[in-house]
GROMACS .gro file of C-alpha atoms in nm:
model
  314
    1UNK     CA    1 -12.299   3.016  11.379
    2UNK     CA    2 -12.447   2.666  11.375
    3UNK     CA    3 -12.275   2.382  11.194
    4UNK     CA    4 -12.364   2.368  10.827
    5UNK     CA    5 -12.342   2.073  10.590
    6UNK     CA    6 -12.021   2.057  10.395
    7UNK     CA    7 -12.140   2.001  10.042
    8UNK     CA    8 -12.006   2.293   9.842
    9UNK     CA    9 -11.630   2.250   9.858
   10UNK     CA   10 -11.477   2.194   9.515
   11UNK     CA   11 -11.221   1.922   9.579
   12UNK     CA   12 -10.984   1.704   9.381
   13UNK     CA   13 -11.015   1.409   9.618
   14UNK     CA   14 -11.067   1.050   9.515
   15UNK     CA   15 -11.255   0.791   9.717
   16UNK     CA   16 -11.003   0.543   9.855
   17UNK     CA   17 -10.666   0.499  10.024
   18UNK     CA   18 -10.487   0.809  10.149
   19UNK     CA   19 -10.760   1.023   9.995
   20UNK     CA   20 -10.992   0.923  10.278
   21UNK     CA   21 -10.767   1.090  10.534
   22UNK     CA   22 -10.729   1.401  10.321
   23UNK     CA   23 -11.103   1.422  10.265
   24UNK     CA   24 -11.163   1.397  10.639
   25UNK     CA   25 -10.913   1.673  10.717
   26UNK     CA   26 -11.045   1.897  10.437
   27UNK     CA   27 -11.394   1.861  10.583
   28UNK     CA   28 -11.258   1.974  10.921
   29UNK     CA   29 -11.103   2.284  10.765
   30UNK     CA   30 -11.417   2.375  10.568
   31UNK     CA   31 -11.639   2.324  10.871
   32UNK     CA   32 -11.410   2.536  11.089
   33UNK     CA   33 -11.394   2.814  10.829
   34UNK     CA   34 -11.773   2.824  10.798
   35UNK     CA   35 -11.825   2.832  11.173
   36UNK     CA   36 -11.535   3.070  11.224
   37UNK     CA   37 -11.637   3.412  11.352
   38UNK     CA   38 -11.360   3.570  11.146
   39UNK     CA   39 -11.405   3.936  11.062
   40UNK     CA   40 -11.202   3.907  10.742
   41UNK     CA   41 -11.507   3.778  10.561
   42UNK     CA   42 -11.655   4.126  10.600
   43UNK     CA   43 -11.382   4.309  10.409
   44UNK     CA   44 -11.332   4.328  10.033
   45UNK     CA   45 -11.243   3.987   9.886
   46UNK     CA   46 -11.072   4.012   9.547
   47UNK     CA   47 -10.978   3.644   9.517
   48UNK     CA   48 -11.192   3.610   9.206
   49UNK     CA   49 -10.953   3.835   9.014
   50UNK     CA   50 -10.654   3.609   9.076
   51UNK     CA   51 -10.542   3.396   8.784
   52UNK     CA   52 -10.474   3.029   8.853
   53UNK     CA   53 -10.100   3.096   8.878
   54UNK     CA   54 -10.119   3.471   8.941
   55UNK     CA   55  -9.976   3.641   9.246
   56UNK     CA   56 -10.096   4.002   9.209
   57UNK     CA   57 -10.442   4.161   9.196
   58UNK     CA   58 -10.477   4.525   9.094
   59UNK     CA   59 -10.755   4.702   9.288
   60UNK     CA   60 -10.874   5.026   9.128
   61UNK     CA   61 -10.907   5.325   9.361
   62UNK     CA   62 -11.129   5.603   9.227
   63UNK     CA   63 -11.001   5.961   9.258
   64UNK     CA   64 -11.153   6.218   9.492
   65UNK     CA   65 -11.345   6.447   9.260
   66UNK     CA   66 -11.552   6.747   9.365
   67UNK     CA   67 -11.803   6.940   9.158
   68UNK     CA   68 -11.740   7.308   9.093
   69UNK     CA   69 -11.946   7.626   9.089
   70UNK     CA   70 -11.970   7.799   8.752
   71UNK     CA   71 -11.895   8.171   8.761
   72UNK     CA   72 -11.856   8.431   8.489
   73UNK     CA   73 -11.504   8.448   8.353
   74UNK     CA   74 -11.378   8.142   8.540
   75UNK     CA   75 -11.186   7.876   8.350
   76UNK     CA   76 -11.353   7.537   8.320
   77UNK     CA   77 -11.175   7.249   8.495
   78UNK     CA   78 -11.196   6.898   8.351
   79UNK     CA   79 -11.247   6.613   8.593
   80UNK     CA   80 -11.018   6.369   8.413
   81UNK     CA   81 -10.834   6.226   8.711
   82UNK     CA   82 -10.778   5.859   8.639
   83UNK     CA   83 -10.741   5.731   8.994
   84UNK     CA   84 -10.483   5.481   9.108
   85UNK     CA   85 -10.434   5.107   9.140
   86UNK     CA   86 -10.330   4.929   9.458
   87UNK     CA   87 -10.177   4.582   9.427
   88UNK     CA   88 -10.273   4.291   9.650
   89UNK     CA   89  -9.977   4.053   9.635
   90UNK     CA   90 -10.018   3.691   9.743
   91UNK     CA   91  -9.695   3.651   9.935
   92UNK     CA   92  -9.803   3.501  10.268
   93UNK     CA   93  -9.805   3.123  10.314
   94UNK     CA   94  -9.921   2.965  10.640
   95UNK     CA   95  -9.946   2.598  10.727
   96UNK     CA   96 -10.036   2.350  10.996
   97UNK     CA   97  -9.885   1.999  10.993
   98UNK     CA   98 -10.016   1.674  11.143
   99UNK     CA   99  -9.882   1.322  11.160
  100UNK     CA  100 -10.069   1.069  10.950
  101UNK     CA  101 -10.140   0.870  11.267
  102UNK     CA  102 -10.306   1.169  11.434
  103UNK     CA  103 -10.545   1.226  11.144
  104UNK     CA  104 -10.623   0.853  11.127
  105UNK     CA  105 -10.709   0.842  11.499
  106UNK     CA  106 -10.941   1.142  11.461
  107UNK     CA  107 -11.109   0.975  11.163
  108UNK     CA  108 -11.172   0.667  11.378
  109UNK     CA  109 -11.356   0.882  11.633
  110UNK     CA  110 -11.094   0.958  11.897
  111UNK     CA  111 -11.243   1.266  12.062
  112UNK     CA  112 -10.921   1.407  12.208
  113UNK     CA  113 -10.736   1.387  11.879
  114UNK     CA  114 -11.028   1.536  11.686
  115UNK     CA  115 -11.040   1.829  11.930
  116UNK     CA  116 -10.665   1.879  11.887
  117UNK     CA  117 -10.698   1.898  11.508
  118UNK     CA  118 -10.991   2.136  11.532
  119UNK     CA  119 -10.803   2.371  11.766
  120UNK     CA  120 -10.501   2.381  11.534
  121UNK     CA  121 -10.720   2.450  11.232
  122UNK     CA  122 -10.884   2.740  11.416
  123UNK     CA  123 -10.536   2.862  11.510
  124UNK     CA  124 -10.440   2.865  11.142
  125UNK     CA  125 -10.745   3.076  11.054
  126UNK     CA  126 -10.696   3.309  11.352
  127UNK     CA  127 -10.328   3.360  11.270
  128UNK     CA  128 -10.417   3.463  10.915
  129UNK     CA  129 -10.666   3.713  11.059
  130UNK     CA  130 -10.412   3.846  11.310
  131UNK     CA  131 -10.150   3.883  11.038
  132UNK     CA  132 -10.381   4.089  10.818
  133UNK     CA  133 -10.530   4.310  11.089
  134UNK     CA  134 -10.213   4.378  11.287
  135UNK     CA  135 -10.039   4.509  10.976
  136UNK     CA  136 -10.343   4.690  10.838
  137UNK     CA  137 -10.419   4.871  11.163
  138UNK     CA  138 -10.080   5.042  11.161
  139UNK     CA  139 -10.134   5.144  10.797
  140UNK     CA  140 -10.441   5.363  10.852
  141UNK     CA  141 -10.262   5.689  10.925
  142UNK     CA  142 -10.456   5.954  10.730
  143UNK     CA  143 -10.706   6.002  11.012
  144UNK     CA  144 -10.584   6.088  11.362
  145UNK     CA  145 -10.644   5.796  11.598
  146UNK     CA  146 -10.923   5.841  11.850
  147UNK     CA  147 -10.947   5.722  12.208
  148UNK     CA  148 -10.671   5.689  12.467
  149UNK     CA  149 -10.459   5.388  12.560
  150UNK     CA  150 -10.564   5.216  12.886
  151UNK     CA  151 -10.888   5.417  12.890
  152UNK     CA  152 -11.234   5.270  12.834
  153UNK     CA  153 -11.395   5.333  12.495
  154UNK     CA  154 -11.694   5.568  12.524
  155UNK     CA  155 -11.985   5.637  12.292
  156UNK     CA  156 -11.849   5.988  12.237
  157UNK     CA  157 -11.521   5.843  12.106
  158UNK     CA  158 -11.710   5.603  11.878
  159UNK     CA  159 -11.926   5.886  11.745
  160UNK     CA  160 -11.614   6.094  11.675
  161UNK     CA  161 -11.448   5.804  11.491
  162UNK     CA  162 -11.749   5.730  11.272
  163UNK     CA  163 -11.798   6.097  11.191
  164UNK     CA  164 -11.433   6.126  11.089
  165UNK     CA  165 -11.466   5.833  10.849
  166UNK     CA  166 -11.793   5.953  10.700
  167UNK     CA  167 -11.630   6.290  10.636
  168UNK     CA  168 -11.397   6.101  10.399
  169UNK     CA  169 -11.703   6.008  10.189
  170UNK     CA  170 -11.652   5.632  10.150
  171UNK     CA  171 -11.900   5.445   9.924
  172UNK     CA  172 -12.246   5.453  10.078
  173UNK     CA  173 -12.494   5.169  10.105
  174UNK     CA  174 -12.295   4.946  10.342
  175UNK     CA  175 -12.216   5.000  10.711
  176UNK     CA  176 -11.866   5.045  10.848
  177UNK     CA  177 -11.693   4.758  11.030
  178UNK     CA  178 -11.575   4.789  11.391
  179UNK     CA  179 -11.311   4.540  11.509
  180UNK     CA  180 -11.245   4.550  11.883
  181UNK     CA  181 -11.032   4.326  12.102
  182UNK     CA  182 -11.166   4.178  12.425
  183UNK     CA  183 -11.074   4.357  12.746
  184UNK     CA  184 -11.224   4.579  13.013
  185UNK     CA  185 -11.131   4.900  12.829
  186UNK     CA  186 -11.215   4.763  12.482
  187UNK     CA  187 -11.503   4.526  12.400
  188UNK     CA  188 -11.591   4.498  12.769
  189UNK     CA  189 -11.643   4.875  12.780
  190UNK     CA  190 -11.855   4.885  12.463
  191UNK     CA  191 -12.069   4.593  12.582
  192UNK     CA  192 -12.166   4.792  12.891
  193UNK     CA  193 -12.271   5.107  12.708
  194UNK     CA  194 -12.646   5.144  12.758
  195UNK     CA  195 -12.726   5.244  12.401
  196UNK     CA  196 -12.524   4.950  12.262
  197UNK     CA  197 -12.703   4.703  12.487
  198UNK     CA  198 -13.043   4.827  12.370
  199UNK     CA  199 -12.977   4.776  12.000
  200UNK     CA  200 -13.067   4.458  11.815
  201UNK     CA  201 -12.856   4.317  11.534
  202UNK     CA  202 -13.109   4.473  11.296
  203UNK     CA  203 -13.046   4.814  11.448
  204UNK     CA  204 -13.388   4.843  11.611
  205UNK     CA  205 -13.432   4.953  11.972
  206UNK     CA  206 -13.549   4.709  12.237
  207UNK     CA  207 -13.539   4.657  12.611
  208UNK     CA  208 -13.214   4.503  12.745
  209UNK     CA  209 -13.217   4.122  12.742
  210UNK     CA  210 -12.962   3.843  12.767
  211UNK     CA  211 -12.751   3.865  12.452
  212UNK     CA  212 -12.638   3.519  12.339
  213UNK     CA  213 -12.415   3.661  12.065
  214UNK     CA  214 -12.258   3.914  12.305
  215UNK     CA  215 -12.322   4.191  12.055
  216UNK     CA  216 -12.138   4.029  11.763
  217UNK     CA  217 -12.253   4.178  11.432
  218UNK     CA  218 -12.462   4.445  11.601
  219UNK     CA  219 -12.536   4.754  11.391
  220UNK     CA  220 -12.473   5.068  11.594
  221UNK     CA  221 -12.357   5.413  11.482
  222UNK     CA  222 -12.369   5.292  11.120
  223UNK     CA  223 -12.111   5.027  11.212
  224UNK     CA  224 -12.120   4.647  11.244
  225UNK     CA  225 -11.929   4.555  11.560
  226UNK     CA  226 -11.718   4.242  11.610
  227UNK     CA  227 -11.497   4.124  11.893
  228UNK     CA  228 -11.172   3.968  11.771
  229UNK     CA  229 -10.844   3.873  11.936
  230UNK     CA  230 -10.668   3.964  11.612
  231UNK     CA  231 -10.638   4.330  11.704
  232UNK     CA  232 -10.282   4.416  11.815
  233UNK     CA  233 -10.210   4.466  12.185
  234UNK     CA  234  -9.888   4.588  12.344
  235UNK     CA  235  -9.885   4.541  12.719
  236UNK     CA  236 -10.220   4.685  12.822
  237UNK     CA  237 -10.253   4.916  12.520
  238UNK     CA  238 -10.486   4.802  12.242
  239UNK     CA  239 -10.527   4.922  11.882
  240UNK     CA  240 -10.882   4.863  11.761
  241UNK     CA  241 -11.012   4.956  11.417
  242UNK     CA  242 -11.312   5.105  11.239
  243UNK     CA  243 -11.306   5.091  10.859
  244UNK     CA  244 -11.514   5.077  10.544
  245UNK     CA  245 -11.523   4.722  10.396
  246UNK     CA  246 -11.351   4.846  10.079
  247UNK     CA  247 -11.065   5.010  10.270
  248UNK     CA  248 -10.886   4.677  10.295
  249UNK     CA  249 -10.869   4.401  10.034
  250UNK     CA  250 -10.760   4.041  10.070
  251UNK     CA  251 -10.714   3.754   9.826
  252UNK     CA  252 -10.651   3.380   9.857
  253UNK     CA  253 -10.575   3.107   9.608
  254UNK     CA  254 -10.442   2.753   9.598
  255UNK     CA  255 -10.060   2.744   9.628
  256UNK     CA  256  -9.917   2.686   9.281
  257UNK     CA  257  -9.561   2.587   9.359
  258UNK     CA  258  -9.431   2.246   9.262
  259UNK     CA  259  -9.493   1.953   9.496
  260UNK     CA  260  -9.220   1.705   9.586
  261UNK     CA  261  -9.232   1.358   9.438
  262UNK     CA  262  -9.248   1.241   9.800
  263UNK     CA  263  -9.612   1.357   9.808
  264UNK     CA  264  -9.832   1.054   9.728
  265UNK     CA  265 -10.160   1.242   9.775
  266UNK     CA  266 -10.275   1.602   9.741
  267UNK     CA  267 -10.608   1.783   9.741
  268UNK     CA  268 -10.711   2.142   9.679
  269UNK     CA  269 -11.031   2.292   9.817
  270UNK     CA  270 -11.204   2.625   9.756
  271UNK     CA  271 -11.507   2.670   9.978
  272UNK     CA  272 -11.746   2.924   9.819
  273UNK     CA  273 -11.938   2.987  10.140
  274UNK     CA  274 -11.649   3.092  10.364
  275UNK     CA  275 -11.414   3.211  10.087
  276UNK     CA  276 -11.127   3.001  10.224
  277UNK     CA  277 -10.889   2.838   9.974
  278UNK     CA  278 -10.640   2.579  10.093
  279UNK     CA  279 -10.432   2.279   9.994
  280UNK     CA  280 -10.373   1.955  10.184
  281UNK     CA  281 -10.068   1.741  10.109
  282UNK     CA  282  -9.965   1.400  10.239
  283UNK     CA  283  -9.590   1.365  10.210
  284UNK     CA  284  -9.293   1.175  10.347
  285UNK     CA  285  -9.088   1.356  10.612
  286UNK     CA  286  -8.732   1.214  10.592
  287UNK     CA  287  -8.633   1.380  10.920
  288UNK     CA  288  -8.904   1.191  11.111
  289UNK     CA  289  -8.908   0.892  10.875
  290UNK     CA  290  -9.287   0.907  10.871
  291UNK     CA  291  -9.578   1.038  10.666
  292UNK     CA  292  -9.721   1.380  10.752
  293UNK     CA  293 -10.023   1.578  10.635
  294UNK     CA  294  -9.986   1.953  10.582
  295UNK     CA  295 -10.264   2.213  10.542
  296UNK     CA  296 -10.141   2.522  10.349
  297UNK     CA  297 -10.306   2.856  10.273
  298UNK     CA  298 -10.169   3.125  10.039
  299UNK     CA  299 -10.300   3.478  10.080
  300UNK     CA  300 -10.222   3.847  10.046
  301UNK     CA  301 -10.373   4.178  10.151
  302UNK     CA  302 -10.338   4.552  10.106
  303UNK     CA  303 -10.481   4.878  10.237
  304UNK     CA  304 -10.671   5.016   9.938
  305UNK     CA  305 -10.785   5.351  10.077
  306UNK     CA  306 -10.595   5.483  10.379
  307UNK     CA  307 -10.856   5.750  10.456
  308UNK     CA  308 -11.134   5.492  10.497
  309UNK     CA  309 -10.997   5.347  10.820
  310UNK     CA  310 -10.925   5.487  11.166
  311UNK     CA  311 -10.753   5.346  11.474
  312UNK     CA  312 -10.950   5.335  11.798
  313UNK     CA  313 -10.722   5.320  12.102
  314UNK     CA  314 -10.812   5.161  12.434
   0.00000   0.00000   0.00000
């Protein structure tokens, strides 16, 4: 994704002093989150249901109801199942800390320092993604996992996985999401499948050409496919995932805990384009006897519908 102007972040920053450093760092986080190829933006985001100080979001899960055939003498059955509610609890807090001097050097145009900050911001976003997906993948247990460890993914395995999920009748109208780790038996295998190569992002057929996006976001077998290093890997065995966007919900909000009086400056940013919410604090570190700047993100997630996800081994 190309760089986009940062003009939508709702921030509490001022215009002078320490605020200049915080504004610069907040711009780096917003820019990284917008350019980030994170797959979490494709799952259900329930952040809007979080109160300013709330920590739990209740996500309604509709019951599985089937119609019935009317026959003479048969008792009528009422479809009054009320469904269930799954809670998304905001109980994960991740941070990345920088010295005040480092941020100041980047602001002044030091390329090496700016690259260092950018890499650590991306690491923060990627670690959030890895945290969510590594836990969620192990939670989808209703459907029997497809594929075989240390064996290349084939189109037949993909077709079996998609068919299994569609048999669970998830909400229609949106494609499934495929999250696959890089590797010769994982994304590398899918990228070499002839039918995958010949599909555009729009899902239309075309002759094979050089693919600048390497298949990212491609619609194939009613599934949008993304390569991500967030999928768990043990040795050479990889757990990939296919799921409906509403099978997994995530929420973020600004941390609401009290800030130490040693914090002379603080800003909170919610970027509506990327959905990332974070807080940046400048505070005194007595152990180092120096100022530091900390980027914090509070988030939570939950598997809403176990049957709407399936593991894909490779």
